[in-house]
PDB file of C-alpha atoms and ligand atoms in Angstrom:
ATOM      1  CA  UNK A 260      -8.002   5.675  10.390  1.00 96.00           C
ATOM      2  CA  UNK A 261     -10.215   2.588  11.721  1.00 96.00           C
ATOM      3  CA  UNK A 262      -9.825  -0.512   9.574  1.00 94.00           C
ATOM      4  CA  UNK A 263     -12.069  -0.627   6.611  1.00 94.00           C
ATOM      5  CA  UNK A 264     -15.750  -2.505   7.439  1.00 94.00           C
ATOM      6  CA  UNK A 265     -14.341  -5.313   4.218  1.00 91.00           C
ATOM      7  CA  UNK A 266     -11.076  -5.646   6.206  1.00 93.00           C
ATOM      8  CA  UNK A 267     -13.160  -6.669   9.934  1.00 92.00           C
ATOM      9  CA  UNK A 268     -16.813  -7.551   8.763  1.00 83.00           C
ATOM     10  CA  UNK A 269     -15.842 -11.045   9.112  1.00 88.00           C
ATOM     11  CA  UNK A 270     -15.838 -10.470  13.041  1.00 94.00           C
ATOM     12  CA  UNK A 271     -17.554  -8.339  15.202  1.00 97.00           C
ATOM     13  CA  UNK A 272     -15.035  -5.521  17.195  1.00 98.00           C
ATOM     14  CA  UNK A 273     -15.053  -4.850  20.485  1.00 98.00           C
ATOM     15  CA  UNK A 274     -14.723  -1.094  21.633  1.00 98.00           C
ATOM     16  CA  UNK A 275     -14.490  -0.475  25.061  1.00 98.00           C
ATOM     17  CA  UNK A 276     -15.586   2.846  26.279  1.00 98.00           C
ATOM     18  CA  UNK A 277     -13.049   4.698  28.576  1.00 98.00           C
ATOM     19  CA  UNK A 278     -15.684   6.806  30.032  1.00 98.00           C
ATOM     20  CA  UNK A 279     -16.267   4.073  32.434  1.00 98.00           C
ATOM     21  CA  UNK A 280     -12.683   3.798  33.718  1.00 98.00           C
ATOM     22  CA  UNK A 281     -10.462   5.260  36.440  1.00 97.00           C
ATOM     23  CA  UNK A 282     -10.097   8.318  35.181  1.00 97.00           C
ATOM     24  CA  UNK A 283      -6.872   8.598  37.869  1.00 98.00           C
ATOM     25  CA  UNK A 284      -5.772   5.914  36.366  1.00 98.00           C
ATOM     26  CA  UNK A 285      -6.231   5.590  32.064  1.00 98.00           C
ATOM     27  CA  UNK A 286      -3.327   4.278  31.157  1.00 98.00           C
ATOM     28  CA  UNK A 287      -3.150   1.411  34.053  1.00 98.00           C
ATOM     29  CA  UNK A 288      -6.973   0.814  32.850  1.00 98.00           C
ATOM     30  CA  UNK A 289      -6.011   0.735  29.026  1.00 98.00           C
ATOM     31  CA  UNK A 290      -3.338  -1.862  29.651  1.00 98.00           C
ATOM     32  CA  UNK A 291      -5.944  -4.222  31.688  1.00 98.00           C
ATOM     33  CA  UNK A 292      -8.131  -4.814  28.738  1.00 98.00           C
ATOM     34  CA  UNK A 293      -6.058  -3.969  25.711  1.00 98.00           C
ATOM     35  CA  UNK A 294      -5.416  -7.750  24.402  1.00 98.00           C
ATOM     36  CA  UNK A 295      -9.185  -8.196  24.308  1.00 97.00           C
ATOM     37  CA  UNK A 296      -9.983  -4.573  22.817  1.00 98.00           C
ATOM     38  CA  UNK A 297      -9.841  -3.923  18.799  1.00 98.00           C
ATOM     39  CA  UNK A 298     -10.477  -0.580  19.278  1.00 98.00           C
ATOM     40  CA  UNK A 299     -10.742   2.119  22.202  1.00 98.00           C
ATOM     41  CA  UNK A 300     -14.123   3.967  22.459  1.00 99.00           C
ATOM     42  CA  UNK A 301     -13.344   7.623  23.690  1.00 99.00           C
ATOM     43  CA  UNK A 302     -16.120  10.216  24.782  1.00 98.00           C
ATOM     44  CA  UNK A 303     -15.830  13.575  24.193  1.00 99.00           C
ATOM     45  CA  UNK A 304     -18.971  16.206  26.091  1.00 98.00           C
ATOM     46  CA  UNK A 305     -19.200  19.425  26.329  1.00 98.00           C
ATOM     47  CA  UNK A 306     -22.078  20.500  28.716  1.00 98.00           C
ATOM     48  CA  UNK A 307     -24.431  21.810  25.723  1.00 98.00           C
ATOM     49  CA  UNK A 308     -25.042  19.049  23.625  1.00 98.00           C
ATOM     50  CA  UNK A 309     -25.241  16.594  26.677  1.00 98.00           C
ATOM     51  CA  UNK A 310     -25.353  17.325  30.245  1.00 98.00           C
ATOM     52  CA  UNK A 311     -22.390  16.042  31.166  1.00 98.00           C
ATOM     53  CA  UNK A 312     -18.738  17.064  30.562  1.00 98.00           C
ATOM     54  CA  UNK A 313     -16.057  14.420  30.292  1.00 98.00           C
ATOM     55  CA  UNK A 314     -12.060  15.302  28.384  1.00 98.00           C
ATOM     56  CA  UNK A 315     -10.813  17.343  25.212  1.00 98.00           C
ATOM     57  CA  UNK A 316      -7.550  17.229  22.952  1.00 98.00           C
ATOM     58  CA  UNK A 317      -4.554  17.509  25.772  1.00 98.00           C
ATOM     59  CA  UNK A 318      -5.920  14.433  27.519  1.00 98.00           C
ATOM     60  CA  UNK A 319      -7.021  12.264  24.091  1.00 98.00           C
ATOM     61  CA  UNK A 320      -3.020  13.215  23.144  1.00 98.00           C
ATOM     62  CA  UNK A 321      -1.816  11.708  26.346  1.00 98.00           C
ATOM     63  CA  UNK A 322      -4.045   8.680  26.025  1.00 98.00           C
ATOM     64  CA  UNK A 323      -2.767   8.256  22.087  1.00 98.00           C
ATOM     65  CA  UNK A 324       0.928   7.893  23.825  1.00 98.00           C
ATOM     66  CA  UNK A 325       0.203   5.158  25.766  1.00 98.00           C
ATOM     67  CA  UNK A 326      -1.866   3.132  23.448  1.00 98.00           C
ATOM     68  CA  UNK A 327      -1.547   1.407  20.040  1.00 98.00           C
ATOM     69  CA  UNK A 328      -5.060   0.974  19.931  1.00 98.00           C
ATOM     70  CA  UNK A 329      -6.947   2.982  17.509  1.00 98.00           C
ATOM     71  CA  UNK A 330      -8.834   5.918  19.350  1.00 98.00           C
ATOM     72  CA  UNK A 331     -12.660   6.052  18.302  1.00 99.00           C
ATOM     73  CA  UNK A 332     -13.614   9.999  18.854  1.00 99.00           C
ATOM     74  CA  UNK A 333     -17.530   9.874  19.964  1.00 99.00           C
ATOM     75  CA  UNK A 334     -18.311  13.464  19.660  1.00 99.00           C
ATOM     76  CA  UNK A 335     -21.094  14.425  21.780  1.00 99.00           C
ATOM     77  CA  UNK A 336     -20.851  18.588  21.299  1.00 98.00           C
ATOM     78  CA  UNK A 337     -22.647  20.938  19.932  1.00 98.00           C
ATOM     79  CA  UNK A 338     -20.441  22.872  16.721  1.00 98.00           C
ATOM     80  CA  UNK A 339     -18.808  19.675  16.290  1.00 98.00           C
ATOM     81  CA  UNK A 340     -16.942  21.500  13.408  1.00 98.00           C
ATOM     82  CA  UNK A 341     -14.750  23.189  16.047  1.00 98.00           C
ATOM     83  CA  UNK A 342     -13.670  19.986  16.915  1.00 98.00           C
ATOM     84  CA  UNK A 343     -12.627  17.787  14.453  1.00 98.00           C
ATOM     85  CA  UNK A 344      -9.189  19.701  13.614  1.00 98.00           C
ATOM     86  CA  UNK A 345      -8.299  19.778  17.306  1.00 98.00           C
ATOM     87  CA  UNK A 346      -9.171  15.820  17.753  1.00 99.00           C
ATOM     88  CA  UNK A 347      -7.355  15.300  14.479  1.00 99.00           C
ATOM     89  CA  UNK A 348      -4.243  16.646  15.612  1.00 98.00           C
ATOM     90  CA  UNK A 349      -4.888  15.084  18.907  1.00 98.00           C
ATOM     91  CA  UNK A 350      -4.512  11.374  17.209  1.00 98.00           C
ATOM     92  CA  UNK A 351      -8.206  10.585  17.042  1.00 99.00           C
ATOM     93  CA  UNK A 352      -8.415   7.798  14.251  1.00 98.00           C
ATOM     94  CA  UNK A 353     -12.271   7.879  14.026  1.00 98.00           C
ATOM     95  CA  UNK A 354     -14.431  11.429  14.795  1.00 99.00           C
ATOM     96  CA  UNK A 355     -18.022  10.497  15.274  1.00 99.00           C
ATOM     97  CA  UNK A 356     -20.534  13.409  15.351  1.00 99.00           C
ATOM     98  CA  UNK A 357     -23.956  13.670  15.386  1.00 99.00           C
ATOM     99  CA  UNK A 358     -26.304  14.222  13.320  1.00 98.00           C
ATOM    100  CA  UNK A 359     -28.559  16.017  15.304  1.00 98.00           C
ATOM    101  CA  UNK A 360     -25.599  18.763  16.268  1.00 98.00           C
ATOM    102  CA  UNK A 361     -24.821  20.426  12.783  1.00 98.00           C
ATOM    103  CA  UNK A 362     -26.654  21.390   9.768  1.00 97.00           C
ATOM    104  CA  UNK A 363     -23.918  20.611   7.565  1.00 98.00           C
ATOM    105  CA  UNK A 364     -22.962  16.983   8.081  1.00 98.00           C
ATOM    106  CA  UNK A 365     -21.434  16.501   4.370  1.00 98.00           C
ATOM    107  CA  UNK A 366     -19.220  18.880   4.917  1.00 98.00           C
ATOM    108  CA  UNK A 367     -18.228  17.890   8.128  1.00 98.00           C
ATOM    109  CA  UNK A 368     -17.658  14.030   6.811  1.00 98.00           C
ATOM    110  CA  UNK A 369     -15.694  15.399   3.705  1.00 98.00           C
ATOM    111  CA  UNK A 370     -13.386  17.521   6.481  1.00 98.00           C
ATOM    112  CA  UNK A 371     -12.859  14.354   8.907  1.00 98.00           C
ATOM    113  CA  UNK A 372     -11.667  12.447   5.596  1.00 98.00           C
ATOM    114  CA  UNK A 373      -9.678  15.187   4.723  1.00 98.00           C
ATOM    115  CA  UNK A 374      -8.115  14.986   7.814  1.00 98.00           C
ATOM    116  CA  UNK A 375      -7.126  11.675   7.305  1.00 98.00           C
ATOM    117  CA  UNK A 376      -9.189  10.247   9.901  1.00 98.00           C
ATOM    118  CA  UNK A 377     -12.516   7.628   9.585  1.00 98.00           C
ATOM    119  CA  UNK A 378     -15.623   9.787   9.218  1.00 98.00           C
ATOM    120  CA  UNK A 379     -18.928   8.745  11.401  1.00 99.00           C
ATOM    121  CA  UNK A 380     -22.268   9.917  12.064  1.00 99.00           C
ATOM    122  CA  UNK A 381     -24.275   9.006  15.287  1.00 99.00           C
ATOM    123  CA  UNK A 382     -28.298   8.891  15.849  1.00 99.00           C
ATOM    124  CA  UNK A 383     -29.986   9.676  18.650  1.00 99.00           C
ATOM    125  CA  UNK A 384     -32.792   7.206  20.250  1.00 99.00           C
ATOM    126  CA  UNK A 385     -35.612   9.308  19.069  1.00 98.00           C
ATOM    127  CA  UNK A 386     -33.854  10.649  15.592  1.00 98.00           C
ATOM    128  CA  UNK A 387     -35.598   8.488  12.582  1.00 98.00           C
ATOM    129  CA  UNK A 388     -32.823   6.901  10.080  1.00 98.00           C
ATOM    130  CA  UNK A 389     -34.283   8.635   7.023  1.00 98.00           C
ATOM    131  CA  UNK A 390     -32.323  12.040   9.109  1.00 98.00           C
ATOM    132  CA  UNK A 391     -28.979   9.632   8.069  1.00 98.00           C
ATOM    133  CA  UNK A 392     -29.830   8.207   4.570  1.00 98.00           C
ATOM    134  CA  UNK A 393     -28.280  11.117   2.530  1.00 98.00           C
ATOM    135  CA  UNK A 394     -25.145  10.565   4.494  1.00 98.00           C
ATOM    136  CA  UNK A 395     -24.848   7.207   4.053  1.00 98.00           C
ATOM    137  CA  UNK A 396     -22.573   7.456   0.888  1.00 98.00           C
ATOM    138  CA  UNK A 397     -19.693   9.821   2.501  1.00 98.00           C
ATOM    139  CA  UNK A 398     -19.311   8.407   5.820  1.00 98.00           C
ATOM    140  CA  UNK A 399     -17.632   4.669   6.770  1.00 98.00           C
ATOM    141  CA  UNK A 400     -19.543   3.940  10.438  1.00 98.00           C
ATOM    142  CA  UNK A 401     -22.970   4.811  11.936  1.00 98.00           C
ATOM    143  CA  UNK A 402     -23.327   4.905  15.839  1.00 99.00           C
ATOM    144  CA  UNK A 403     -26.776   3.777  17.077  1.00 99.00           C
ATOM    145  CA  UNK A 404     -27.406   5.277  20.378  1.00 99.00           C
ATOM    146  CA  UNK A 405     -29.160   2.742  21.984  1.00 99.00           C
ATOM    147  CA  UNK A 406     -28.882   5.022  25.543  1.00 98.00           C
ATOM    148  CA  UNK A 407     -29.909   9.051  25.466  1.00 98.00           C
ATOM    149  CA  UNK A 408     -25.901  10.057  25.088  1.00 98.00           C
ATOM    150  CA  UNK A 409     -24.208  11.915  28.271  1.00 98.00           C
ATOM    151  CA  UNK A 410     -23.793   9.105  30.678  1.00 98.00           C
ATOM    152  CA  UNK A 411     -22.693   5.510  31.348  1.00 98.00           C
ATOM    153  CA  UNK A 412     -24.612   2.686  33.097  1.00 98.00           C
ATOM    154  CA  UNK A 413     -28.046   3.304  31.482  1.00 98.00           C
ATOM    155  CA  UNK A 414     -30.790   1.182  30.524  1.00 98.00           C
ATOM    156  CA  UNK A 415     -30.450  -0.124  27.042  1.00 98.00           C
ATOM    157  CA  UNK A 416     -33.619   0.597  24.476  1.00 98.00           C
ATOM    158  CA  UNK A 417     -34.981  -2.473  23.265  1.00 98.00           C
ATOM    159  CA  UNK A 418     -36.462  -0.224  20.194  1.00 98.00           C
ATOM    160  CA  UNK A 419     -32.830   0.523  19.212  1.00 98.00           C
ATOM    161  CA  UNK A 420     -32.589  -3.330  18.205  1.00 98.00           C
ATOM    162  CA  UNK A 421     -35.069  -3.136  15.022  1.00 98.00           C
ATOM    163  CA  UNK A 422     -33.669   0.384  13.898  1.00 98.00           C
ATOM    164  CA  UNK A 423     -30.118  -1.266  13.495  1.00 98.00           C
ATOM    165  CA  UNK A 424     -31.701  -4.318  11.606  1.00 97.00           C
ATOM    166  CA  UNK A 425     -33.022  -2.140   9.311  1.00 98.00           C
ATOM    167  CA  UNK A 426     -30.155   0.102   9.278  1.00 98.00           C
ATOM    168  CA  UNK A 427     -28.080  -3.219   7.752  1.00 97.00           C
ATOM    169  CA  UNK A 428     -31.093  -3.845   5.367  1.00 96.00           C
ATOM    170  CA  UNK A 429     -30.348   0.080   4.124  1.00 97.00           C
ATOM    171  CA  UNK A 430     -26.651  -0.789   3.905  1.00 97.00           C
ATOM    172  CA  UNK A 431     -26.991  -3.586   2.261  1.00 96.00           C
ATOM    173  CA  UNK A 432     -29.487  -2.569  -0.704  1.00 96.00           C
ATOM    174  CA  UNK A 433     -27.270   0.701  -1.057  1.00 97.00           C
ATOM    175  CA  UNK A 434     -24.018  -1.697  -1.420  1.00 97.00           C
ATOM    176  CA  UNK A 435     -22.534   0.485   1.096  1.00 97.00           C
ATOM    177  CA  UNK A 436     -20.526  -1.206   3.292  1.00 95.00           C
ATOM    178  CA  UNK A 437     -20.465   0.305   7.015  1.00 97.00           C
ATOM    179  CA  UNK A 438     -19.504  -0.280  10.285  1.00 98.00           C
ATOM    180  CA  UNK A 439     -22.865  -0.063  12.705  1.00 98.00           C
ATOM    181  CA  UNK A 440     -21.698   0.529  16.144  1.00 98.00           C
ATOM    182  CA  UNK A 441     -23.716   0.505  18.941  1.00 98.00           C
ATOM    183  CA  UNK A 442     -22.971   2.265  22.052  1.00 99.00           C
ATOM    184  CA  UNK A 443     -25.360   2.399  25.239  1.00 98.00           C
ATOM    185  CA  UNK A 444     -26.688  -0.775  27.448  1.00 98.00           C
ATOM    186  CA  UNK A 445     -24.104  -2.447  25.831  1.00 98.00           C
ATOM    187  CA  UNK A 446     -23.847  -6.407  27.947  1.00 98.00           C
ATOM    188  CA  UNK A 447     -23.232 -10.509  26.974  1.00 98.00           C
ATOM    189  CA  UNK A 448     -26.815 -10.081  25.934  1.00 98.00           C
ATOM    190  CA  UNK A 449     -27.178  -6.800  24.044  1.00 98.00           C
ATOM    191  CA  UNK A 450     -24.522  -7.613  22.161  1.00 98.00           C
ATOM    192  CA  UNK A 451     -25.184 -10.993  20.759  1.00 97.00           C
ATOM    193  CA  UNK A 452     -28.727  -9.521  20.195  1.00 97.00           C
ATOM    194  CA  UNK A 453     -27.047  -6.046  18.617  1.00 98.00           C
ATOM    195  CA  UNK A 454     -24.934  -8.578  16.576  1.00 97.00           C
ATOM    196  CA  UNK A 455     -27.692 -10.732  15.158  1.00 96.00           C
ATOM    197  CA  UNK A 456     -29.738  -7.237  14.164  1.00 96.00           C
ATOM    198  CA  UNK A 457     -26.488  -6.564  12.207  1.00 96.00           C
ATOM    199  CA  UNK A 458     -24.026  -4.590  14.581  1.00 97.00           C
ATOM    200  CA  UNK A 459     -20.245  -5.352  14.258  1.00 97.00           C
ATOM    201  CA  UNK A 460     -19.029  -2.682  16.468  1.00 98.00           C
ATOM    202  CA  UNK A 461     -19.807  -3.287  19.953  1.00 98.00           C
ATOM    203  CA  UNK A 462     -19.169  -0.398  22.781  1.00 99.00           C
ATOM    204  CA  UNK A 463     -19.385  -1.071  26.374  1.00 98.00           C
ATOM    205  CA  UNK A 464     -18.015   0.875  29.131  1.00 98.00           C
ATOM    206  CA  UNK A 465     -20.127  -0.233  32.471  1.00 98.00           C
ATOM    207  CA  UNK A 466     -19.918  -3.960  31.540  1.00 98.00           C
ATOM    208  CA  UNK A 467     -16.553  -3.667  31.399  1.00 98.00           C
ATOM    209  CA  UNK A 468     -14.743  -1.290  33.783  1.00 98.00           C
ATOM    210  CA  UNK A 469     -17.291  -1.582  36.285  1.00 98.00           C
ATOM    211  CA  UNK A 470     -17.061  -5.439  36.245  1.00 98.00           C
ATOM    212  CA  UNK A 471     -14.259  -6.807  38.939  1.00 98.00           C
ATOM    213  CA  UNK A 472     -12.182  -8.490  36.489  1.00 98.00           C
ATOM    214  CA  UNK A 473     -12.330  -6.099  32.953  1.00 98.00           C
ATOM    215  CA  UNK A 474     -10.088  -8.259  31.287  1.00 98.00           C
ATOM    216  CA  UNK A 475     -13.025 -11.171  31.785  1.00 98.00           C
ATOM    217  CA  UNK A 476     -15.691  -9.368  31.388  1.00 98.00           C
ATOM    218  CA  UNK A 477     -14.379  -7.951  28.193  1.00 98.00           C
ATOM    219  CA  UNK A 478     -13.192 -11.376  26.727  1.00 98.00           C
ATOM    220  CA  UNK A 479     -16.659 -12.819  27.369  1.00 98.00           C
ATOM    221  CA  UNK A 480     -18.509  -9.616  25.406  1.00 98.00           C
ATOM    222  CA  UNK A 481     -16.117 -10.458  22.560  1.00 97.00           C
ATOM    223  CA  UNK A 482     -17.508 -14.939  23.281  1.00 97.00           C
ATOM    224  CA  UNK A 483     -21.335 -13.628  23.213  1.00 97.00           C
ATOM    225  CA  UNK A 484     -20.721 -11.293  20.028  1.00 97.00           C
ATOM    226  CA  UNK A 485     -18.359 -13.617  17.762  1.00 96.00           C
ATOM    227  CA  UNK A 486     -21.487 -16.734  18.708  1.00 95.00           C
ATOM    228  CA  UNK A 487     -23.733 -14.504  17.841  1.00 94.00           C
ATOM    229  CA  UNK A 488     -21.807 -13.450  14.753  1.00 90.00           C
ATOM    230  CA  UNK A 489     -20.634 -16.816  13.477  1.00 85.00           C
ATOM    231  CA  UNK A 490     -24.377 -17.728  13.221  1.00 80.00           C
ATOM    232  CA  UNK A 491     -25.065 -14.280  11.547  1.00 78.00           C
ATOM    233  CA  UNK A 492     -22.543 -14.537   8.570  1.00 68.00           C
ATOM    234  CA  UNK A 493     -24.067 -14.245   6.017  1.00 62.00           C
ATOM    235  CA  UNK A 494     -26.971 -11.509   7.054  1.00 56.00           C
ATOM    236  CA  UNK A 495     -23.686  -9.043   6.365  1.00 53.00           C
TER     237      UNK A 495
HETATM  238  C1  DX5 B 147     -22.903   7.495  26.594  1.00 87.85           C
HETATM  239  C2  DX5 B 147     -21.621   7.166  25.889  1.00 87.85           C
HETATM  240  C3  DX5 B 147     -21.223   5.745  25.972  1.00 87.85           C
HETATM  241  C4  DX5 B 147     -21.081   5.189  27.354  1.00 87.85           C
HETATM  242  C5  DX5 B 147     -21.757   3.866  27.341  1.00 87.85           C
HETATM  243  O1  DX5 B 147     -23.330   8.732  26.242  1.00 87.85           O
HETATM  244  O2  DX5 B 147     -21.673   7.523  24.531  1.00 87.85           O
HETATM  245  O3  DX5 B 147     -20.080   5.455  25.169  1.00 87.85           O
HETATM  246  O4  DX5 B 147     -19.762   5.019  27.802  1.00 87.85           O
HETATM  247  O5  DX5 B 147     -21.791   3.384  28.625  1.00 87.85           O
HETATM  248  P1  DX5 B 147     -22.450   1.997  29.020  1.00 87.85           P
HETATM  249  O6  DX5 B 147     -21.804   0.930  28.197  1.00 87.85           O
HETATM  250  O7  DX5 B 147     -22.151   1.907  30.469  1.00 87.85           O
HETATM  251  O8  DX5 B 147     -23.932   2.117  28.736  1.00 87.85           O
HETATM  252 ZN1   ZN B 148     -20.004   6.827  23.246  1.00 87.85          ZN
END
């Protein structure tokens, strides 16, 4: 399980996103920016749902016994259903899916709790929010997409900015209180902005692992986003 949005909403958490590592080299990569990480952002494709294909169970197990971190599941497949045992078992402590890849996303929240693990929903760029609302009550973290899912290194969507602010206002008049991660575009910029729009989970793979020194470039994402949150308090 990820900690509880009352246990962290007094900072904002920074999730780096392995898809932009050395995939030779995960563990070597993991150990680089762990003291600045809260939580490690893993990306799961199958070739259907996105056009790209990235890892499944055997390699999230390996990666769960070299790490302490907790393992965010992003699940970017279509049947996400099949997957959510597998990842389970696998150590995932978050699965995300989306909302756009199953008809049933109650049950599918109600399964990932039952499986002991944080239950998630993600949203597209061009999905409205009202697709989420119903949701809302049985799940403990949205993703925004601010990126089209299925690769790193894209162009963040400015749009994506006003849909989390008034995914926060939602959360807020509903009493419900969620993580909002953001994942896509993700930079010292995007993320103070993300943060003062109401974000607290911040993913970023390209800023990161494509920087020269991860470590640095990860401690000053976490600098931009805890400014940017300090100021924010008391919008969440
Ligand atoms: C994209 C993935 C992201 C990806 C973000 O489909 O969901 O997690 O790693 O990459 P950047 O931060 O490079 O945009
Ligand atoms: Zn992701």
């Amino acid at each position: 399980m990820l900690p509880d949005f009352q246990e962290t909403g007094d900072r904002p958490l920074i999730c780096p996103s392995l898809l932009s590592c050395d995939f030779a080299r995960i563990a070597d990569e993991i150990v680089v920016i762990k003291d600045e990480a809260d939580i490690l952002h893993c990306d799961i494709m199958d070739g259907h749902f996105v056009p790209n294909l990235t890892f499944g169970p055997p390699v999230l197990a390996r990666i769960r016994e070299v790490t302490d971190l907790p393992l965010d599941v992003h699940l970017m497949v279509s049947h996400p259903e099949d997957w959510v045992q597998p990842f389970a078992k696998a150590g995932a402590d978050s699965l995300v899916f989306h909302i756009e890849s199953t008809a049933h996303g109650h049950r599918l929240a109600t399964q990932i709790r039952e499986l002991r693990c944080t239950p998630g929903v993600a949203i597209n760029p061009a999905t409205p929010l009202e697709a989420i609302v119903e949701i809302l009550p049985f799940v403990d973290m949205v993703l925004v997409m601010s990126v089209n899912p299925g690769f790193g290194g894209q162009r963040f969507i400015e749009e994506m900015l006003d849909k989390v602010k008034r995914l926060r206002q939602l959360s807020i008049e509903k009493g419900l209180p969620l993580h909002i991660q953001v994942d896509g575009g993700i930079n010292e910029r995007t993320a103070a902005e993300m943060v003062v729009a109401g974000a607290n989970m911040l993913v970023a793979g390209n800023a990161i692992f494509a920087a020269d020194d991860p470590a640095q470039a990860a401690a000053g994402l976490s600098a931009s986003a805890r400014a940017a949150y300090k100021a924010n308090l008391d919008l969440i």
